[in-house]
Short mmCIF file of C-alpha atoms in Angstrom, two decimals:
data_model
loop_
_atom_site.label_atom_id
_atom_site.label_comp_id
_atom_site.label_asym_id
_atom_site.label_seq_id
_atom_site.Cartn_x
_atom_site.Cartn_y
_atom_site.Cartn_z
CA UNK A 15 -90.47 246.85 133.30
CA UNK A 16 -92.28 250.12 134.10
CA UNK A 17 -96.16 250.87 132.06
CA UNK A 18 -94.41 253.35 129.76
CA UNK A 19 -92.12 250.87 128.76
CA UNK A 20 -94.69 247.84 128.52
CA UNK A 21 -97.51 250.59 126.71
CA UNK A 22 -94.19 250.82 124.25
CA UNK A 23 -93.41 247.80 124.11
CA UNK A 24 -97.13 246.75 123.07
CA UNK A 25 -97.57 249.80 120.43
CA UNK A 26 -94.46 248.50 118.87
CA UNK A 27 -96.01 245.13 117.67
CA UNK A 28 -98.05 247.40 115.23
CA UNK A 29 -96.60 250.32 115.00
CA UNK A 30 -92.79 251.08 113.98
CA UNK A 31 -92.80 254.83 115.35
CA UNK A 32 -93.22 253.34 118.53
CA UNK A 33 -90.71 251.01 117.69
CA UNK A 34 -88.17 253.65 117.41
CA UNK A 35 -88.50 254.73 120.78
CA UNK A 36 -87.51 251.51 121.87
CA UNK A 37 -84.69 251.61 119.91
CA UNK A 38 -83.64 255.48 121.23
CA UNK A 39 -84.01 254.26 124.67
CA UNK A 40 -81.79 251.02 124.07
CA UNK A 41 -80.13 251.47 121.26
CA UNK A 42 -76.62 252.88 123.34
CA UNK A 43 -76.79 250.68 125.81
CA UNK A 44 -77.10 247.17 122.98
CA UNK A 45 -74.07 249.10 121.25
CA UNK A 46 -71.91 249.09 124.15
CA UNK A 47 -72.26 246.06 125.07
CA UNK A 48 -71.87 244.10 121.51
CA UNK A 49 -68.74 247.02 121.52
CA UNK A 50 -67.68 244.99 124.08
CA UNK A 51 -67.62 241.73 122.65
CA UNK A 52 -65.83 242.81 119.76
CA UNK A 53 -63.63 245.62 120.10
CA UNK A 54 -64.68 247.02 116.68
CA UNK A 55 -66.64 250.08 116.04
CA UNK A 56 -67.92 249.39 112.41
CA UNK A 57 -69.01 245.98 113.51
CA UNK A 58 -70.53 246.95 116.49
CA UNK A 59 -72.05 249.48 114.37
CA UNK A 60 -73.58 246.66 112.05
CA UNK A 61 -74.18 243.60 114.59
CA UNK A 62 -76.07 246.59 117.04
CA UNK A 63 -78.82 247.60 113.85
CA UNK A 64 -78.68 243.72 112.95
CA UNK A 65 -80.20 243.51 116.81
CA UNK A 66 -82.93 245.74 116.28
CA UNK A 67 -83.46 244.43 113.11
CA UNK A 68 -84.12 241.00 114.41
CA UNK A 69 -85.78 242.65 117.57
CA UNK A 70 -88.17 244.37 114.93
CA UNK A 71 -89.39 241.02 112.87
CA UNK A 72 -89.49 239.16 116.49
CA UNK A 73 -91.05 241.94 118.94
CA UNK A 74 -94.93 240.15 118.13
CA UNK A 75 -93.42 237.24 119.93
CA UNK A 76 -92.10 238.92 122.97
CA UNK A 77 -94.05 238.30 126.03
CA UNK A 78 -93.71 241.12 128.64
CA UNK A 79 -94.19 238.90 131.86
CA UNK A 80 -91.48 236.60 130.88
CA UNK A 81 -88.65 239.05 131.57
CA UNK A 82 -87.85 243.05 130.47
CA UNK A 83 -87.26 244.26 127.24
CA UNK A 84 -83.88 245.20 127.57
CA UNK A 85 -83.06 241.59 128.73
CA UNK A 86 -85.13 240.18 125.62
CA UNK A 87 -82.33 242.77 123.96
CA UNK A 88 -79.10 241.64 125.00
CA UNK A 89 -80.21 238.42 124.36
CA UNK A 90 -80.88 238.89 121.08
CA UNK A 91 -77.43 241.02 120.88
CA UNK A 92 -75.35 237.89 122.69
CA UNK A 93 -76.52 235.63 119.91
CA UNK A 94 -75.85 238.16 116.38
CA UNK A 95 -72.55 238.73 118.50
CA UNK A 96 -72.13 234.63 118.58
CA UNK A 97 -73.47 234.80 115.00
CA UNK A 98 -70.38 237.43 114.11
CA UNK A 99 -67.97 235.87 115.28
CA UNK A 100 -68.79 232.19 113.53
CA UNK A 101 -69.16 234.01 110.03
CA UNK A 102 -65.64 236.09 110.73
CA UNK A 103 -63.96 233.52 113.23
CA UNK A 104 -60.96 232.87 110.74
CA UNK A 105 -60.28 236.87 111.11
CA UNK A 106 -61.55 237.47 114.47
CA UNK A 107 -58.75 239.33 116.26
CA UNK A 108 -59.14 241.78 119.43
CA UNK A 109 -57.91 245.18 118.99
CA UNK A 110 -57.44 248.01 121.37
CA UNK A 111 -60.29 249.96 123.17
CA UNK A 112 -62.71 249.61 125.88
CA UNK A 113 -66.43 249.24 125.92
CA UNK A 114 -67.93 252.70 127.78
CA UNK A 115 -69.62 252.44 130.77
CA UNK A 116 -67.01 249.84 132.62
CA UNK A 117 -67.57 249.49 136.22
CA UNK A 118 -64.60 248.76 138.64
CA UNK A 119 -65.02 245.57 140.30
CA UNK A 120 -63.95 246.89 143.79
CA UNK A 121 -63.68 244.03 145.65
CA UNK A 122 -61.44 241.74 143.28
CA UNK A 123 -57.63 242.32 143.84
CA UNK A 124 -55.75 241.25 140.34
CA UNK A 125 -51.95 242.31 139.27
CA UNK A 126 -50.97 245.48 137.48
CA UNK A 127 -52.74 245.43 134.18
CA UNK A 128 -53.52 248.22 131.60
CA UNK A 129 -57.48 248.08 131.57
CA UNK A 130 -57.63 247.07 127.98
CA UNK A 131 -55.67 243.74 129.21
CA UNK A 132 -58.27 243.08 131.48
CA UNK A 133 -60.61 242.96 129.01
CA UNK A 134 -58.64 240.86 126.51
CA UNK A 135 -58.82 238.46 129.64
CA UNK A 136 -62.07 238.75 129.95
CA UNK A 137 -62.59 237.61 126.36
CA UNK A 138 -60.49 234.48 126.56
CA UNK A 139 -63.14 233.02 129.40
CA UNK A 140 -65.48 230.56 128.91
CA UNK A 141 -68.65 232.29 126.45
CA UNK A 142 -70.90 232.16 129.89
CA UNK A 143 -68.73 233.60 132.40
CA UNK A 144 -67.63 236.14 129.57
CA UNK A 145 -71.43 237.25 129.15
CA UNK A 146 -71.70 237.31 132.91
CA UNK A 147 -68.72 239.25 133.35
CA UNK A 148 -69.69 241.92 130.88
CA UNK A 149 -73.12 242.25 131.93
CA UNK A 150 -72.05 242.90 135.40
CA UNK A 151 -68.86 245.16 135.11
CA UNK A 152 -69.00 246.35 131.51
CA UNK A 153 -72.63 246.77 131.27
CA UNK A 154 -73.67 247.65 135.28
CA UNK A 155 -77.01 244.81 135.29
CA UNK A 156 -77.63 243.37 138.34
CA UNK A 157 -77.70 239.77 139.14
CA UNK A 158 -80.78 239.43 138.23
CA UNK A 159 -80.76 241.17 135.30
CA UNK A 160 -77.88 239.00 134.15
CA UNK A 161 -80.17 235.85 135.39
CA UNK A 162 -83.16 236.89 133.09
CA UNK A 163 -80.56 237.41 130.12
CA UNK A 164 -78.90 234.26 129.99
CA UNK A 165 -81.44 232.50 131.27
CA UNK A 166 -80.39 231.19 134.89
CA UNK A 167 -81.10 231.27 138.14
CA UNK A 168 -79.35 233.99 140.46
CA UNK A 169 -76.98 231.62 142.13
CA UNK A 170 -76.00 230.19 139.09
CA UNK A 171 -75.03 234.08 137.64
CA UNK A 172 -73.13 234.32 141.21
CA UNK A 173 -70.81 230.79 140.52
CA UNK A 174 -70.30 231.89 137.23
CA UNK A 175 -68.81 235.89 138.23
CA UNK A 176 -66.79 233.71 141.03
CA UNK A 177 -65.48 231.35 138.61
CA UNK A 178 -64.50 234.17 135.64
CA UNK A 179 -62.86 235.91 138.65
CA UNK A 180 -60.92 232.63 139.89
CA UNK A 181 -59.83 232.54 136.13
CA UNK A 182 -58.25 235.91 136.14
CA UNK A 183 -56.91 235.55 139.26
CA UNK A 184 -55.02 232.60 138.02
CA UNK A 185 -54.11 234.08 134.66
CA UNK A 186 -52.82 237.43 136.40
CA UNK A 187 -50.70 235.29 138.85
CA UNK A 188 -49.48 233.13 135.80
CA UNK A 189 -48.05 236.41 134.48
CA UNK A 190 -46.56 237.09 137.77
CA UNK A 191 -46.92 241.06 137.63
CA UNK A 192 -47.68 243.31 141.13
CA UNK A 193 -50.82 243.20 142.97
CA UNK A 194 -53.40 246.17 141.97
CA UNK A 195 -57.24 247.16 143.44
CA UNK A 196 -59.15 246.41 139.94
CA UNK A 197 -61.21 249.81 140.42
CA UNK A 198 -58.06 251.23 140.04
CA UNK A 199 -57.17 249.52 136.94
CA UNK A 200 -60.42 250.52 135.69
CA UNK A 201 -60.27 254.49 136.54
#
């Protein structure tokens, strides 16, 4: 985390102007990424200003050293997504669309897919290599990034992308459709 950010980050435990910069500077990136999760743009809407809601009553606990704000963000954002979908899970249905910002994952070869059915794969993995997967390629964080988010080492971020991609691989060839680069799926 850069001094701007951290001076920010520090005003905004007393001060709610300087709280709103936080939220300016994060607030489209949070929005895209709960967007991902689920598929809806009123709810990502709500579940995004429920984040910085939460973020707001919370930020006098958040200890700078311990990892950046942004991470301290989506985590807060992964669990009011979790929270959405136990209130709504009887109605819970993915819809069409794509979260902005998705980045090609050039080196994975899956079958012909629209984009949008890659993602509605993605969301049928495992809640961990889901996060992982949309914090890498929806979302563009780094490993480490994605560590200090869900709270786990590197390596352990690494075995869970390679699993999430062994799953599609095996769903894709289930469906038996023609070999495709994903970047091009995702242009």
């Amino acid at each position: 985390m850069d001094q701007d950010e951290r001076r920010t980050v520090e005003l905004a435990k007393c001060n709610a102007d300087a709280f709103g910069v936080l939220y300016d500077r994060h607030a489209a990136a949070i929005y895209r990424f709960v967007f991902a999760r689920l598929r809806n743009a009123a709810s990502a809407e709500d579940v995004t200003a429920e984040v910085f809601l939460k973020a707001l009553r919370g930020i006098s606990g958040y200890q700078a050293g311990e990892r950046p704000f942004i991470c301290w963000l989506y985590r807060i954002a992964d669990n009011a997504v979790a929270d959405h979908f136990r209130r709504q899970r009887p109605t819970a249905e993915l819809s069409d669309g794509l979260p902005d910002g998705t980045m090609p994952m050039d080196d994975i070869a899956i079958r012909h897919l629209e984009v949008e059915d890659l993602w509605q794969l993605v969301e049928r993995l495992p809640r961990q290599q889901r996060l992982a997967m949309i914090l890498r390629f929806g979302q563009d964080r780094s490993t480490h990034e994605i560590a200090l988010v869900m709270g786990k080492s590197d390596a352990a971020i690494k075995l869970l992308i390679y699993r999430a991609v062994a799953r599609l691989r095996l769903e894709v060839a289930r469906r038996g459709l023609a070999p495709m680069p994903l970047a091009l799926a995702a242009s």
